[in-house]
Short mmCIF file of C-alpha atoms in Angstrom, two decimals:
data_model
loop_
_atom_site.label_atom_id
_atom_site.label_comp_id
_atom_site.label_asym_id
_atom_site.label_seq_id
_atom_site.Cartn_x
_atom_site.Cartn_y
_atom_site.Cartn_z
CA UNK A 25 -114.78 34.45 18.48
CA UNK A 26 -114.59 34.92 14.69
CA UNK A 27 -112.22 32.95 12.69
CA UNK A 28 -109.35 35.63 10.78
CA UNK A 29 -109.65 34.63 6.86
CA UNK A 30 -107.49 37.06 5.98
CA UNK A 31 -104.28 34.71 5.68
CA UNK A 32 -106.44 32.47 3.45
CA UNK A 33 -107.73 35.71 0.95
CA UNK A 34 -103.87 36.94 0.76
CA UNK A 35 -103.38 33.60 -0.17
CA UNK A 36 -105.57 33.46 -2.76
CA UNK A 37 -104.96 36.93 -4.38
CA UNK A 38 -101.20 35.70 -4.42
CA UNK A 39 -102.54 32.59 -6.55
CA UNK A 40 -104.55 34.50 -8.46
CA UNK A 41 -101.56 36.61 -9.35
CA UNK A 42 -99.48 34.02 -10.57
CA UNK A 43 -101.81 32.53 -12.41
CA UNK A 44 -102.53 35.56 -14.41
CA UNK A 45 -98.99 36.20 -15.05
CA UNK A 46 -98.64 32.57 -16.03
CA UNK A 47 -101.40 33.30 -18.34
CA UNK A 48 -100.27 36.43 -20.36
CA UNK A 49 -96.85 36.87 -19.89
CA UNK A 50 -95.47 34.86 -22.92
CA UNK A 51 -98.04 36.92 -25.04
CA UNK A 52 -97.72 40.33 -26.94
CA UNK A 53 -101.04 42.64 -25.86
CA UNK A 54 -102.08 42.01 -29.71
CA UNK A 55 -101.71 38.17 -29.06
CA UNK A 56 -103.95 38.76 -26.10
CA UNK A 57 -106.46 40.46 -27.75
CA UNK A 58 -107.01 37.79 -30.69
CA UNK A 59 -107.71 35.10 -27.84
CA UNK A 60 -111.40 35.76 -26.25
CA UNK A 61 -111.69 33.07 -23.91
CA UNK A 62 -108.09 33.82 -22.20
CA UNK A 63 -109.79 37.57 -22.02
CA UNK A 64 -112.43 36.23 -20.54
CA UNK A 65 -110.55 33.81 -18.16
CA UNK A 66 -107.99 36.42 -17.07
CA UNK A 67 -111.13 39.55 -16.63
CA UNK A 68 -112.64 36.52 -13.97
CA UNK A 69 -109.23 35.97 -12.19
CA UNK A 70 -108.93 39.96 -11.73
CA UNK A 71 -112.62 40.28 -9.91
CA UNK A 72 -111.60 37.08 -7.97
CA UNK A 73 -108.61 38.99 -6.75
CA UNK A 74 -110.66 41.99 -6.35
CA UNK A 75 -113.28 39.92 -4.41
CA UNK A 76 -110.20 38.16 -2.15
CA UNK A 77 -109.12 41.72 -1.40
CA UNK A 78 -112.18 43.39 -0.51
CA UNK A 79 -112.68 40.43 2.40
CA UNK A 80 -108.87 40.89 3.56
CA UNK A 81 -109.62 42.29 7.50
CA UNK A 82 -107.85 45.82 7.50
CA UNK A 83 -108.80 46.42 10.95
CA UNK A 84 -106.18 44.15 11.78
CA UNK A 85 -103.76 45.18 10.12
CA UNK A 86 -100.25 46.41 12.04
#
């Protein structure tokens, strides 16, 4: 019997989410760009979420 992750990496890509909208949404894309290490903090949440997603089960999916 395996154990089903997949609640725990849909709850994780929902965290990652929020914390890159908490992250750029009071900034203007040109206020973005000027700050390298939020670039670089918000390109690692996206291949977290990508990472979270690619392990979500879709073979048991309804």
């Amino acid at each position: 019997m395996t154990l089903d992750r997949t609640p725990a990496h849909l709850a994780d890509m929902l965290q990652f989410v929020q914390e890159l909208r908490a992250l750029v949404a009071p900034l203007s894309a040109a206020e973005f760009a000027q700050h390298r290490v939020l670039c670089l903090a918000v390109e690692k949440l996206f291949i977290n979420l990508g990472e979270a997603a690619y392990r979500v089960d879709t073979s048991r999916a309804q």
